[in-house]
Amino acid sequence: MNVFSLLARMKRGAAAAGVCLAVLGTGVGLAGQAQAAPSAGAAKPAILAGVSCVRPSWCMAVGTVFVAHGATQSLSEIWNGTAWHLVASPSGSGLGGVSCSATWYCLALGTQGRQTPAFRWNGSKWLKVAEPRGAAGSPSCASRSNCVVGNSYAESVLTWNGSRWTNTQLCGGGPSSRCITSTSCAGASLCMAVGWGLNEIYNSNASAHLWDGKQWSNSLLPNAEDE
């Protein structure tokens, strides 16, 4: 089940959710917005949909917290090696994925149907950046100028250079199929996008695509029957 289906189910039954967030202190403020924060000391149903760690003493997790009357808000927390701490979250109805390359740089994607708001963590707060239209899944960032994520509404991958997104066709075929299921970047000259494609007799074949810092190319995989 993907995060969108899970969000819909939890909205219908938030009180029965198995994961709850204990909100401490004076509540959580939302960056740049006047939306009400969860009440101090209250337990709110919540889910965490993505996490990224840059060292044993620092991780960022993002998700959704369910507030009054079925409304939802974005949620973000930082792990310091011993405990989780809430941080001011960006405006929106929830976050579905995050990738961090440093304690002062994370890229998080929102969950608002076909709209995919994006936010950058600068070490102290979240800032809104250009939207990767149609992005699916969690991004992968090797640095603040090199992030990739699959495109759910075209057979392509979206690449972030720190200021804008570039949509690159990888799989061919029609515009409404998704073929990239996961992405990962290890550096400026190494990203991988994996998924599947259809051969000439419409059978599904595993596929992998390599970014070398300049362009994407196919990366040959062994045949499954050879294993």
Short mmCIF file of C-alpha atoms in Angstrom, two decimals:
data_model
loop_
_atom_site.label_atom_id
_atom_site.label_comp_id
_atom_site.label_asym_id
_atom_site.label_seq_id
_atom_site.Cartn_x
_atom_site.Cartn_y
_atom_site.Cartn_z
CA MET A 1 0.00 0.00 0.00
CA ASN A 2 1.42 3.40 -0.94
CA VAL A 3 1.39 6.46 1.31
CA PHE A 4 -1.55 8.04 -0.52
CA SER A 5 -3.77 4.98 0.11
CA LEU A 6 -2.61 4.84 3.72
CA LEU A 7 -3.39 8.52 4.25
CA ALA A 8 -6.90 8.06 2.85
CA ARG A 9 -7.53 5.09 5.13
CA MET A 10 -6.23 6.88 8.20
CA LYS A 11 -8.33 9.97 7.47
CA ARG A 12 -11.40 7.73 7.65
CA GLY A 13 -10.32 6.18 10.91
CA ALA A 14 -7.71 8.35 12.55
CA ALA A 15 -8.89 7.46 16.03
CA ALA A 16 -8.06 3.82 15.35
CA ALA A 17 -4.60 4.48 14.00
CA GLY A 18 -1.93 2.34 15.56
CA VAL A 19 0.78 5.00 15.46
CA CYS A 20 0.36 8.09 17.64
CA LEU A 21 2.53 11.14 18.12
CA ALA A 22 2.99 12.47 21.64
CA VAL A 23 3.31 16.23 21.23
CA LEU A 24 5.29 17.81 24.06
CA GLY A 25 6.11 21.33 25.15
CA THR A 26 4.13 24.17 23.61
CA GLY A 27 3.18 22.50 20.36
CA VAL A 28 4.62 22.50 16.85
CA GLY A 29 4.67 25.65 14.72
CA LEU A 30 4.35 25.43 10.94
CA ALA A 31 7.01 27.26 8.95
CA GLY A 32 5.64 30.35 7.28
CA GLN A 33 2.00 29.53 8.04
CA ALA A 34 -0.56 30.42 10.69
CA GLN A 35 -2.12 26.97 10.83
CA ALA A 36 -2.89 25.76 14.33
CA ALA A 37 -0.31 23.44 15.83
CA PRO A 38 -1.23 20.25 17.71
CA SER A 39 -2.23 21.02 21.28
CA ALA A 40 0.40 20.79 23.98
CA GLY A 41 0.47 17.41 25.70
CA ALA A 42 -2.08 15.88 23.32
CA ALA A 43 -1.64 12.55 21.57
CA LYS A 44 -2.37 12.87 17.86
CA PRO A 45 -2.59 9.99 15.37
CA ALA A 46 0.34 10.24 12.97
CA ILE A 47 2.36 8.34 10.41
CA LEU A 48 5.99 8.64 9.35
CA ALA A 49 6.38 8.01 5.61
CA GLY A 50 10.08 8.68 5.02
CA VAL A 51 13.41 8.87 6.83
CA SER A 52 16.98 9.78 5.85
CA CYS A 53 20.13 9.57 7.98
CA VAL A 54 23.48 11.29 7.38
CA ARG A 55 25.28 9.97 10.46
CA PRO A 56 24.50 7.87 13.57
CA SER A 57 23.53 10.98 15.53
CA TRP A 58 21.34 12.69 12.92
CA CYS A 59 18.28 11.55 10.96
CA MET A 60 15.27 13.40 9.55
CA ALA A 61 11.86 11.70 9.45
CA VAL A 62 8.76 13.14 7.79
CA GLY A 63 5.11 12.24 7.59
CA THR A 64 1.62 13.37 8.52
CA VAL A 65 -0.15 14.21 11.78
CA PHE A 66 -3.94 14.02 12.03
CA VAL A 67 -5.52 16.99 13.77
CA ALA A 68 -9.13 18.00 14.53
CA HIS A 69 -12.01 17.06 12.22
CA GLY A 70 -9.94 14.80 9.98
CA ALA A 71 -7.57 17.55 8.85
CA THR A 72 -3.90 16.69 8.33
CA GLN A 73 -0.64 18.62 8.65
CA SER A 74 2.93 17.95 7.71
CA LEU A 75 5.20 16.39 10.32
CA SER A 76 8.98 16.40 10.64
CA GLU A 77 11.26 15.17 13.40
CA ILE A 78 15.04 14.93 13.94
CA TRP A 79 16.88 12.07 15.65
CA ASN A 80 19.98 13.18 17.59
CA GLY A 81 21.32 9.74 18.43
CA THR A 82 19.31 9.26 21.59
CA ALA A 83 15.88 10.84 21.05
CA TRP A 84 13.48 12.32 18.49
CA HIS A 85 12.63 16.03 18.52
CA LEU A 86 9.84 17.76 16.64
CA VAL A 87 10.85 20.62 14.35
CA ALA A 88 8.72 23.27 12.68
CA SER A 89 7.17 21.57 9.65
CA PRO A 90 6.36 23.08 6.25
CA SER A 91 2.80 24.00 5.38
CA GLY A 92 0.71 21.34 3.69
CA SER A 93 -1.31 18.22 4.33
CA GLY A 94 1.62 15.84 4.75
CA LEU A 95 5.09 14.76 3.61
CA GLY A 96 5.65 11.49 1.79
CA GLY A 97 9.41 11.19 1.35
CA VAL A 98 12.73 12.81 2.27
CA SER A 99 16.42 12.57 1.41
CA CYS A 100 19.27 14.35 3.23
CA SER A 101 22.85 14.83 2.08
CA ALA A 102 23.86 16.85 5.18
CA THR A 103 22.37 18.04 8.45
CA TRP A 104 21.76 21.35 6.69
CA TYR A 105 20.28 19.96 3.48
CA CYS A 106 17.23 17.75 2.99
CA LEU A 107 14.68 17.60 0.20
CA ALA A 108 11.16 16.51 1.15
CA LEU A 109 8.16 15.93 -1.11
CA GLY A 110 4.57 16.57 -0.09
CA THR A 111 1.45 14.45 -0.58
CA GLN A 112 -1.34 16.37 -2.28
CA GLY A 113 -2.68 14.13 -5.03
CA ARG A 114 -1.11 14.95 -8.39
CA GLN A 115 0.49 18.04 -6.94
CA THR A 116 3.85 17.39 -5.34
CA PRO A 117 5.04 20.38 -3.29
CA ALA A 118 8.76 20.25 -2.46
CA PHE A 119 10.65 21.69 0.50
CA ARG A 120 14.32 22.20 1.34
CA TRP A 121 15.68 21.93 4.89
CA ASN A 122 18.49 24.47 5.48
CA GLY A 123 19.53 23.32 8.94
CA SER A 124 16.97 25.34 10.85
CA LYS A 125 13.76 25.55 8.79
CA TRP A 126 11.96 24.29 5.70
CA LEU A 127 11.80 26.44 2.56
CA LYS A 128 9.52 25.81 -0.40
CA VAL A 129 11.24 25.08 -3.74
CA ALA A 130 10.05 24.35 -7.27
CA GLU A 131 7.56 21.51 -7.56
CA PRO A 132 8.63 18.27 -9.27
CA ARG A 133 5.36 17.74 -11.13
CA GLY A 134 4.32 14.11 -11.11
CA ALA A 135 7.09 12.88 -8.80
CA ALA A 136 6.52 9.47 -7.24
CA GLY A 137 8.26 7.92 -4.24
CA SER A 138 11.08 9.37 -2.20
CA PRO A 139 13.84 11.50 -3.70
CA SER A 140 17.50 10.58 -3.42
CA CYS A 141 20.04 13.37 -2.92
CA ALA A 142 23.81 13.11 -3.15
CA SER A 143 24.18 16.85 -2.59
CA ARG A 144 22.11 20.02 -2.62
CA SER A 145 22.52 20.20 -6.40
CA ASN A 146 21.96 16.54 -7.27
CA CYS A 147 18.67 14.83 -6.42
CA VAL A 148 16.58 12.40 -8.47
CA VAL A 149 13.08 10.93 -8.20
CA GLY A 150 10.89 8.87 -10.49
CA ASN A 151 7.99 10.40 -12.43
CA SER A 152 4.65 8.67 -11.85
CA TYR A 153 2.84 10.11 -14.88
CA ALA A 154 5.48 9.64 -17.58
CA GLU A 155 8.16 7.07 -18.26
CA SER A 156 10.92 9.33 -17.04
CA VAL A 157 13.06 10.52 -14.14
CA LEU A 158 13.17 13.99 -12.58
CA THR A 159 16.58 15.48 -11.72
CA TRP A 160 17.08 18.46 -9.35
CA ASN A 161 20.14 20.70 -9.82
CA GLY A 162 19.50 22.96 -6.84
CA SER A 163 17.24 25.41 -8.65
CA ARG A 164 15.11 23.53 -11.17
CA TRP A 165 13.87 20.09 -12.18
CA THR A 166 14.70 18.39 -15.48
CA ASN A 167 12.45 15.66 -16.87
CA THR A 168 14.37 12.98 -18.80
CA GLN A 169 12.62 10.24 -20.80
CA LEU A 170 14.14 6.84 -20.04
CA CYS A 171 11.74 4.07 -20.94
CA GLY A 172 9.92 5.12 -24.09
CA GLY A 173 6.31 4.30 -24.81
CA GLY A 174 3.22 6.16 -23.75
CA PRO A 175 3.03 9.15 -21.39
CA SER A 176 0.79 7.57 -18.73
CA SER A 177 2.85 4.61 -17.49
CA ARG A 178 5.33 4.58 -14.67
CA CYS A 179 8.51 2.58 -15.23
CA ILE A 180 10.92 4.06 -12.64
CA THR A 181 10.20 2.61 -9.22
CA SER A 182 13.26 3.67 -7.21
CA THR A 183 16.24 6.00 -7.43
CA SER A 184 19.52 6.37 -5.54
CA CYS A 185 22.45 8.80 -5.81
CA ALA A 186 25.92 8.26 -4.36
CA GLY A 187 27.59 11.34 -5.80
CA ALA A 188 27.61 13.91 -8.58
CA SER A 189 28.64 11.28 -11.12
CA LEU A 190 26.63 8.30 -9.91
CA CYS A 191 22.86 7.94 -9.71
CA MET A 192 20.82 4.86 -10.53
CA ALA A 193 17.16 4.62 -11.49
CA VAL A 194 15.61 1.16 -11.57
CA GLY A 195 12.25 -0.19 -12.65
CA TRP A 196 10.85 -2.10 -15.57
CA GLY A 197 9.90 -1.89 -19.21
CA LEU A 198 7.96 -3.89 -21.79
CA ASN A 199 9.72 -5.87 -24.51
CA GLU A 200 8.49 -6.46 -28.04
CA ILE A 201 6.02 -9.15 -26.90
CA TYR A 202 4.81 -7.01 -23.96
CA ASN A 203 6.52 -8.97 -21.22
CA SER A 204 7.91 -6.99 -18.30
CA ASN A 205 11.67 -6.77 -18.05
CA ALA A 206 13.71 -5.31 -15.19
CA SER A 207 15.60 -2.17 -16.20
CA ALA A 208 18.31 0.06 -14.75
CA HIS A 209 19.52 3.48 -15.86
CA LEU A 210 22.84 5.08 -14.86
CA TRP A 211 23.62 8.80 -14.45
CA ASP A 212 27.34 9.55 -14.97
CA GLY A 213 27.22 13.25 -14.19
CA LYS A 214 26.39 14.24 -17.77
CA GLN A 215 23.71 11.93 -19.10
CA TRP A 216 21.50 8.92 -18.42
CA SER A 217 22.23 5.58 -20.12
CA ASN A 218 20.91 2.03 -19.91
CA SER A 219 22.73 -0.31 -17.55
CA LEU A 220 22.51 -3.94 -18.69
CA LEU A 221 21.10 -6.42 -16.20
CA PRO A 222 21.56 -10.22 -16.19
CA ASN A 223 18.58 -12.24 -17.34
CA ALA A 224 16.53 -13.61 -14.45
CA GLU A 225 16.84 -17.16 -15.81
CA ASP A 226 20.63 -16.87 -15.64
CA GLU A 227 20.60 -16.57 -11.87
#
